[in-house]
Short mmCIF file of C-alpha atoms in Angstrom, two decimals:
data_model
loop_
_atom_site.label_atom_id
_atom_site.label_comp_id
_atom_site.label_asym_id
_atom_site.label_seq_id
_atom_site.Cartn_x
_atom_site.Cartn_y
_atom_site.Cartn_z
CA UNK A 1 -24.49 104.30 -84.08
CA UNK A 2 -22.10 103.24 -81.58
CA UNK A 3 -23.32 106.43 -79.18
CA UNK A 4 -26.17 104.60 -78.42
CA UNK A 5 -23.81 100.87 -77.47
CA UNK A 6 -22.35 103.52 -75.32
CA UNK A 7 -26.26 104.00 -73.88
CA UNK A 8 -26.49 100.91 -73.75
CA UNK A 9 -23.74 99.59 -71.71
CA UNK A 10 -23.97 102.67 -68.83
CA UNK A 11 -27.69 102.01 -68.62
CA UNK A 12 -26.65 98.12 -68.14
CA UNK A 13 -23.92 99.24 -65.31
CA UNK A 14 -26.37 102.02 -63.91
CA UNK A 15 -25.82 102.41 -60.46
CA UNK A 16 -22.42 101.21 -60.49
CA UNK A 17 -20.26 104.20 -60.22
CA UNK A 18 -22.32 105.91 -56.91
CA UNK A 19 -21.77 108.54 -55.71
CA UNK A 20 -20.44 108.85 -58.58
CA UNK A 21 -22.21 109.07 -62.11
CA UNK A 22 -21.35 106.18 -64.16
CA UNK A 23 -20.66 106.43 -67.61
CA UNK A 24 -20.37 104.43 -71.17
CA UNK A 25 -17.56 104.39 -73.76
CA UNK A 26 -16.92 102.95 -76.83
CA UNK A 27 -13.55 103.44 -78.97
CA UNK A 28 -14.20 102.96 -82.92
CA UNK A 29 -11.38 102.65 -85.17
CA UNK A 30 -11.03 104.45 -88.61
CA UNK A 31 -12.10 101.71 -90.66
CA UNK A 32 -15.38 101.11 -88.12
CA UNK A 33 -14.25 98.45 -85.90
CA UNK A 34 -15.06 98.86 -82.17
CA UNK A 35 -12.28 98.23 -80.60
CA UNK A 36 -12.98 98.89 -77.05
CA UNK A 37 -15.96 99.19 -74.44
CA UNK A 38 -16.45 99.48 -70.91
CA UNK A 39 -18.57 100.98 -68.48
CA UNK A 40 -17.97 103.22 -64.72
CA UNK A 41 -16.19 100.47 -62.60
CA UNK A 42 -17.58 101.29 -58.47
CA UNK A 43 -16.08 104.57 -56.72
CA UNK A 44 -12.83 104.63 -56.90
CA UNK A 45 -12.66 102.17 -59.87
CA UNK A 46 -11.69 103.33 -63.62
CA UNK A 47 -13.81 105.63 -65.25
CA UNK A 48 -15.78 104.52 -68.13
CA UNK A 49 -13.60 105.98 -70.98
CA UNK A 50 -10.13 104.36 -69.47
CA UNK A 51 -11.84 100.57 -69.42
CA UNK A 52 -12.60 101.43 -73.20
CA UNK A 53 -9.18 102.53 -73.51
CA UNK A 54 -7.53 100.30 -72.31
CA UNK A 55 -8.92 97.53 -73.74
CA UNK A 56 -8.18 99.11 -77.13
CA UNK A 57 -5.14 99.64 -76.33
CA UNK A 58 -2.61 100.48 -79.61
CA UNK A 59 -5.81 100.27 -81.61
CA UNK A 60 -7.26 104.02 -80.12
CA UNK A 61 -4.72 105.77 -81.72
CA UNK A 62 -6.47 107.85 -84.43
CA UNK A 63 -10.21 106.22 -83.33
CA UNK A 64 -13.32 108.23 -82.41
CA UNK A 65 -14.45 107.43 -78.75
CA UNK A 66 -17.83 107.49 -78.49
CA UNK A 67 -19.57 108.77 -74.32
CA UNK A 68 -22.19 109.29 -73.01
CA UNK A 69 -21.47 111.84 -70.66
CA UNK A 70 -17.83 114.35 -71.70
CA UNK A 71 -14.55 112.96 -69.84
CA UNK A 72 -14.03 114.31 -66.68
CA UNK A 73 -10.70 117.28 -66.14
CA UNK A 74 -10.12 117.14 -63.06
CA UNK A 75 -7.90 114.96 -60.90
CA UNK A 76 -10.13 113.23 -58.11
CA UNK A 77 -10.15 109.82 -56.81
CA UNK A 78 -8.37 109.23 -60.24
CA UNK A 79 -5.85 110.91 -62.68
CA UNK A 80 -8.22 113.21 -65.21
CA UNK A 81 -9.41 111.41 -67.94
CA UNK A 82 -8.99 113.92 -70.54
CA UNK A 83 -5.44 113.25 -70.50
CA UNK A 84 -5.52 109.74 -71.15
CA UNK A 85 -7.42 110.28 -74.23
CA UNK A 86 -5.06 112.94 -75.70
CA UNK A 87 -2.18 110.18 -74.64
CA UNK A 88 -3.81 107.23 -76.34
CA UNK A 89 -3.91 109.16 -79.62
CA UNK A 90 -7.95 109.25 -79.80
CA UNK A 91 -8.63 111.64 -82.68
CA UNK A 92 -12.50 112.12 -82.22
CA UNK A 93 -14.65 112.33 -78.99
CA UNK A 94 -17.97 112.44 -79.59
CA UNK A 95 -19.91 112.72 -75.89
CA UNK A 96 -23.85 112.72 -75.34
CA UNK A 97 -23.89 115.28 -72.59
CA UNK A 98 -21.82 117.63 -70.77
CA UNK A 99 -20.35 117.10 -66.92
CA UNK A 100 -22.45 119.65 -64.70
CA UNK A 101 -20.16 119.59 -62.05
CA UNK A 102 -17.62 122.71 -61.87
CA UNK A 103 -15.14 120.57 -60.40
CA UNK A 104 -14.97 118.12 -63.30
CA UNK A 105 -16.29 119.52 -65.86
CA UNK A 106 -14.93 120.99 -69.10
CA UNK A 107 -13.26 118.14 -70.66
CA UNK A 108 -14.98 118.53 -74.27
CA UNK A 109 -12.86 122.57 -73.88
CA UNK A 110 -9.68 120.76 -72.82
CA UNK A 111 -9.77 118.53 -75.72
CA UNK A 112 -10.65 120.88 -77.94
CA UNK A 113 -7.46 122.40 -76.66
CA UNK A 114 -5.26 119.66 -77.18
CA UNK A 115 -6.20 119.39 -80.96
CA UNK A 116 -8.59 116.76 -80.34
CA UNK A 117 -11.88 117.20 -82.19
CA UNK A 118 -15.05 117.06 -79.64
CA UNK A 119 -18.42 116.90 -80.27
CA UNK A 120 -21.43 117.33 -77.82
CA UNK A 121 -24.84 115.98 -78.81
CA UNK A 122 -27.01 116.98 -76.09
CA UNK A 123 -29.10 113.77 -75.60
CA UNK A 124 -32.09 113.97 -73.16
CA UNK A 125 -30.96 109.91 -72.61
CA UNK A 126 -27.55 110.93 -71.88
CA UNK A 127 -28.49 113.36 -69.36
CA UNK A 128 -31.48 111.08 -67.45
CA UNK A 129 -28.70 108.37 -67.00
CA UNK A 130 -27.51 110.23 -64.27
CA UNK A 131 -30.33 112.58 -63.51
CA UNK A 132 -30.75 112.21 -59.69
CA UNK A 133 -26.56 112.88 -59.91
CA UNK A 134 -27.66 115.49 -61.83
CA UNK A 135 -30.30 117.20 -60.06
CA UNK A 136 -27.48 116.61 -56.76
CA UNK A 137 -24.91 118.72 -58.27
CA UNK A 138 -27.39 121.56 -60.26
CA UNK A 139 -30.20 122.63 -57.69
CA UNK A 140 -28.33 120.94 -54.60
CA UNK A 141 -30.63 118.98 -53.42
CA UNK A 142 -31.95 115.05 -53.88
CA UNK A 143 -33.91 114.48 -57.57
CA UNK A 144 -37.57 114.08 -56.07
CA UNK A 145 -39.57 111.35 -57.59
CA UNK A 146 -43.21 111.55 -56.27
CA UNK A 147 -45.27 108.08 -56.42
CA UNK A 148 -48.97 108.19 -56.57
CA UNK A 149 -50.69 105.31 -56.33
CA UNK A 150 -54.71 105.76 -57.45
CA UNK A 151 -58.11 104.35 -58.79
CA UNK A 152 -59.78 105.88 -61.73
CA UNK A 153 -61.80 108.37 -59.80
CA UNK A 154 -58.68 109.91 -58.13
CA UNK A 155 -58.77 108.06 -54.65
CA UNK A 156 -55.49 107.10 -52.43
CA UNK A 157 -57.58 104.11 -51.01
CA UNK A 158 -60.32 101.56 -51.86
CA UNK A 159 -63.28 100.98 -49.47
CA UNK A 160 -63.07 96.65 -48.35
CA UNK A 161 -58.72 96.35 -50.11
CA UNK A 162 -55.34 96.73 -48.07
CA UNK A 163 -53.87 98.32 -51.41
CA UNK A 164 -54.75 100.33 -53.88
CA UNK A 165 -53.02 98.47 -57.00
CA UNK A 166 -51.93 94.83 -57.40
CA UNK A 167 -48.86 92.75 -57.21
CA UNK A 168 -46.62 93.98 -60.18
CA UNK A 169 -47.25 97.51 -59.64
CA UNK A 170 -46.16 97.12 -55.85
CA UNK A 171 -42.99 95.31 -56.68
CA UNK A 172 -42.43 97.75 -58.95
CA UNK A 173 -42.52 100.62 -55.99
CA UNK A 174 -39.99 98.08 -54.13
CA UNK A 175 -37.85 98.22 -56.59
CA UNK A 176 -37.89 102.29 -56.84
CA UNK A 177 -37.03 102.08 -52.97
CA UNK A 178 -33.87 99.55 -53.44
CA UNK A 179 -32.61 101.56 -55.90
CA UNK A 180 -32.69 105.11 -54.17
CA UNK A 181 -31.36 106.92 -51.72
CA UNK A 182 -34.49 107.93 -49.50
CA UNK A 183 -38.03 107.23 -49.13
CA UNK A 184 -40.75 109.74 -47.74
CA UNK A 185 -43.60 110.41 -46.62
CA UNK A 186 -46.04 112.89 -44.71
CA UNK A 187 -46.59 112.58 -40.76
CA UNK A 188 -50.26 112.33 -42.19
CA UNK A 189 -49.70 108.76 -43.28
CA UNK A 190 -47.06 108.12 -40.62
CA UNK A 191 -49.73 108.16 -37.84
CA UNK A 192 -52.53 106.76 -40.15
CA UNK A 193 -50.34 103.35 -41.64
CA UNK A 194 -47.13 103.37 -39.69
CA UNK A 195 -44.88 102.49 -43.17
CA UNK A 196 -41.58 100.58 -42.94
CA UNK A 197 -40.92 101.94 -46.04
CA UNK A 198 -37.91 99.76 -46.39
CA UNK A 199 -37.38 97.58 -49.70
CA UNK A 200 -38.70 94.06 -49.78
CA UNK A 201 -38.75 91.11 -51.98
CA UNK A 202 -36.71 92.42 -54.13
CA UNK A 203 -32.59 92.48 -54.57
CA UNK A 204 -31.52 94.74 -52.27
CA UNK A 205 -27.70 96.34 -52.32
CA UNK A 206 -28.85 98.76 -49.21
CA UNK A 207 -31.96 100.13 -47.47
CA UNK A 208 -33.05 103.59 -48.59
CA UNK A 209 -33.28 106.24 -45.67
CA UNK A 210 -36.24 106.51 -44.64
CA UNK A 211 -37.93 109.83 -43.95
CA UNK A 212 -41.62 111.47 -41.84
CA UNK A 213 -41.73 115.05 -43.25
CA UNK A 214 -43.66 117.31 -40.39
CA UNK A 215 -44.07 118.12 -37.22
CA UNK A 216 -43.62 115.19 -34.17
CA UNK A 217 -43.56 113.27 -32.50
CA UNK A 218 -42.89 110.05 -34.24
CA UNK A 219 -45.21 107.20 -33.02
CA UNK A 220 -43.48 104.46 -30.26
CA UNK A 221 -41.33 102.34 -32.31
CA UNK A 222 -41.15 104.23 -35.37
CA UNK A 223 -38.26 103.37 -37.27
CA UNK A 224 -38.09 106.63 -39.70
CA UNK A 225 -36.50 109.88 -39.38
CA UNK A 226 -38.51 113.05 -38.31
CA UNK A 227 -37.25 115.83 -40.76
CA UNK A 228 -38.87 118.66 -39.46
CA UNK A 229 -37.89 122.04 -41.11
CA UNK A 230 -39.36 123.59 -44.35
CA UNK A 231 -39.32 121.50 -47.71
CA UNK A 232 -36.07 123.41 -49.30
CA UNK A 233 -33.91 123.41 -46.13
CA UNK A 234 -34.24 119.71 -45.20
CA UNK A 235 -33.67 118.57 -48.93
CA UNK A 236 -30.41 120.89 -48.95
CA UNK A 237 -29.40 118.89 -45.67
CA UNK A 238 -29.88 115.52 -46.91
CA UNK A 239 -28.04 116.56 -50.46
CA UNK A 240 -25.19 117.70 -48.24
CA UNK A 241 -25.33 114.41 -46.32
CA UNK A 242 -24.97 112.49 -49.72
CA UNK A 243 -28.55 111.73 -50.21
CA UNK A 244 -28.80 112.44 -53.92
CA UNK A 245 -32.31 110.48 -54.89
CA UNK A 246 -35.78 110.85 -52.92
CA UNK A 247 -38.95 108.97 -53.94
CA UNK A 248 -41.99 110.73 -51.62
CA UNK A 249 -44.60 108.41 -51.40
CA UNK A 250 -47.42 110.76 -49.83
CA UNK A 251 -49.73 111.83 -48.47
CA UNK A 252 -52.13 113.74 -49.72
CA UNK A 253 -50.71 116.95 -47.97
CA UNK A 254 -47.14 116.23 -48.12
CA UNK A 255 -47.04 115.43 -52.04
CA UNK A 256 -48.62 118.81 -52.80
CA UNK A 257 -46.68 120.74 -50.04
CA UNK A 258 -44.00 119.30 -52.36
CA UNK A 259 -45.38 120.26 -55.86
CA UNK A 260 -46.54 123.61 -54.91
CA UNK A 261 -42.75 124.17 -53.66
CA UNK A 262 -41.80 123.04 -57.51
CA UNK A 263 -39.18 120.73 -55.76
CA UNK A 264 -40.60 117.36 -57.79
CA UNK A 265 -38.97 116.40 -60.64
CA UNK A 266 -40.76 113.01 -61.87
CA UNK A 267 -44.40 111.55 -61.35
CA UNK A 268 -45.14 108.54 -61.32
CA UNK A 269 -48.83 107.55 -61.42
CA UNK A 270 -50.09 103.93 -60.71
CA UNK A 271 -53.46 103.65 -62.02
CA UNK A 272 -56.09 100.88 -60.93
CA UNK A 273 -58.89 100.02 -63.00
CA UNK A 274 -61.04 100.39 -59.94
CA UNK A 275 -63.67 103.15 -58.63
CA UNK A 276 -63.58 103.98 -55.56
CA UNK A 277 -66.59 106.05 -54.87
CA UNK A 278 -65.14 108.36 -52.35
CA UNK A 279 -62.59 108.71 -49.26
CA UNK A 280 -59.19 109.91 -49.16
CA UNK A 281 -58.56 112.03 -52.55
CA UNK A 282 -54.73 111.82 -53.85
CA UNK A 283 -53.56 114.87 -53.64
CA UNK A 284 -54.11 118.14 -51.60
CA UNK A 285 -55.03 122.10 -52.88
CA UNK A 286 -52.60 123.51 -54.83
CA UNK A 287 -52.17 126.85 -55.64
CA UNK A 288 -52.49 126.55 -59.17
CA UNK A 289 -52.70 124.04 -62.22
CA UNK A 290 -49.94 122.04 -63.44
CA UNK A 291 -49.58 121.45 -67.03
CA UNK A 292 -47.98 117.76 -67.54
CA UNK A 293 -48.02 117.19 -71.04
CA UNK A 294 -48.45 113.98 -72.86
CA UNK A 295 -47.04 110.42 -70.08
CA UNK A 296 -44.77 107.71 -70.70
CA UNK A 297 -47.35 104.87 -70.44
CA UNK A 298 -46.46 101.16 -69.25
CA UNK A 299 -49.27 98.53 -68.30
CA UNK A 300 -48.08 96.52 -64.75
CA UNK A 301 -50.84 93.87 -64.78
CA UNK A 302 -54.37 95.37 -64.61
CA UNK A 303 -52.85 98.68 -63.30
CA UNK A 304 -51.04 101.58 -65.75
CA UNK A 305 -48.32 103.18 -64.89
CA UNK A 306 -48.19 107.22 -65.92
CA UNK A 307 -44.82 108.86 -65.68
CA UNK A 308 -44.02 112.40 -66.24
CA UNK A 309 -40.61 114.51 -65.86
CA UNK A 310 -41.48 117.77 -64.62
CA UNK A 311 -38.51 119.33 -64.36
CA UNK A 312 -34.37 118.74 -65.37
CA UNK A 313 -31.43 119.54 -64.93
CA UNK A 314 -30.53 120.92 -68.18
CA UNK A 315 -27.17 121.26 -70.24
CA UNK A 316 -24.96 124.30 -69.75
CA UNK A 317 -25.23 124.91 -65.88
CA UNK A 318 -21.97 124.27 -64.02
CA UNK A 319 -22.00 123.86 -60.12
CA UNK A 320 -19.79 122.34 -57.13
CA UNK A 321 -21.03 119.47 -55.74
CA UNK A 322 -23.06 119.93 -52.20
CA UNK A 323 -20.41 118.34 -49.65
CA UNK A 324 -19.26 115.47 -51.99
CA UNK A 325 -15.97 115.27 -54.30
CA UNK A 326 -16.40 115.59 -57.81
CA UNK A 327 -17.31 112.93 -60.29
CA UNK A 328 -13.78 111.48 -60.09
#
């Protein structure tokens, strides 16, 4: 099904389009040929559905264009992209999620409108894609990945080791940092480890931000920022200052100051096959249970890696983008 080449290609160009979300297309002719691909060129660049286009060319007229997110309606850094489908001739769009954004948003109704037939399929693949994007333009704030790293008996440290887990599941924590917006932690572990929290040994296109949540001061030399005010109003800041993905590394307080607030929306649990046999537990109190549900399970060497999505931002919900342009 050539909806899921389209899945294919935007999850090989992921990234590509920030700040903008970056999307796959695929243009099928009548008699099944694909015909044209492409993927979100960088910001400012042609959006998925044009490279697809365009490399078509004559051959879109009366084709079904495959997407994985609908074509945007609005003019931004580029011309809408709506129109260029109804002026290529494409006769079919068939899109695997909506555009949550207000500003851009609507182009499966303005097809629909121009006699082209549109069809939205509502894939939870389509939609995680994009999902810190997502979670930027719907609740206004960054998408909050919390990373827990543990032994078997629930412990965030092991008695006589510098770290918890071993090598692969530590790159893999670098490579969550390189490819997000922000790290964070808890003053807690700021004054107890003094993290860089910067990525390392691993391909690096920029540095996260890095963030202390709490009260100061900052130790001498500290290269993080102190973000002092309550959970919901410094979030809303740093999604207004274009920070649109946060992975909060801990500690114990901090992580559930931040689930108790309901402001995480994926879990990620690194497992060693080690007991501990006491000393600092994981997480802090919370006010009440939280169901997870059945994890996506991955093995990183001897350690297990348990990943839940606790919250998304769903079809249907249109909103303006906090202090960003839209998605063109």
């Amino acid at each position: 099904m050539s909806i899921a080449r389209a899945l294919e290609l935007a999850a090989a160009a992921a990234g590509r389009g920030y700040p903008n979300p970056t999307v796959g297309a695929v243009v099928v002719a009548p008699d099944g040929r694909t015909v044209g691909e492409g993927a979100t060129e960088p910001a400012g660049g042609r959006h998925g559905e044009i490279v697809a286009l365009e490399r078509a060319a004559a051959a879109a007229r009366g084709a079904t264009l495959f997407v994985t997110m609908e074509p945007c309606a609005h003019h931004g850094r580029t011309p809408p992209c709506v129109d260029r489908i109804v002026a290529a001739g494409i006769a079919r769009v068939v899109a695997g999620c909506t555009d949550p954004n207000a500003e851009a948003g609507g182009g499966l109704e303005r097809l629909r409108a121009a006699g082209v037939e549109a069809e939205h399929l509502d894939l939870p693949e389509a939609r995680r894609q994009n999902e810190a994007w997502r979670t930027w333009v719907v609740r206004r704030r960054p998408h909050v990945t919390l990373k827990l790293a543990i032994s078997v008996d629930g412990r965030a440290e092991v008695p006589g080791r510098r770290w918890v887990t071993g090598a692969e599941a530590r790159r893999r924590v670098h490579e969550l940092r390189a490819s997000l917006d922000a790290v964070g932690v808890g003053m807690g572990t700021v004054l107890a480890d003094e993290p860089r929290l910067d990525a390392r040994d691993v391909p690096v296109t920029r540095q996260p931000r890095r963030l202390a949540f709490g009260r100061g001061p900052l130790p001498a030399g500290s290269e993080l920022e102190l973000r002092e005010g309550a959970l919901a109003e410094e979030l809303a800041a740093l999604a207004a200052e274009g920070v649109q993905s946060l992975l909060l590394e801990g500690g114990p307080r901090i992580a559930a100051s931040f689930l108790a607030a309901g402001l995480v929306d994926r879990l990620l649990v690194f497992v060693a096959p080690v007991l501990a046999g006491g000393g600092v537990p994981t997480l802090g109190e919370l006010p009440a249970p939280i169901e997870l549900g059945e994890p996506e399970v991955e093995r990183l060497g001897e350690d297990v890696l348990l990943s839940w999505r606790l919250q998304e931002a769903e079809e249907g919900t249109r909103s303006a983008t906090p202090g960003r342009p839209g998605a063109g």
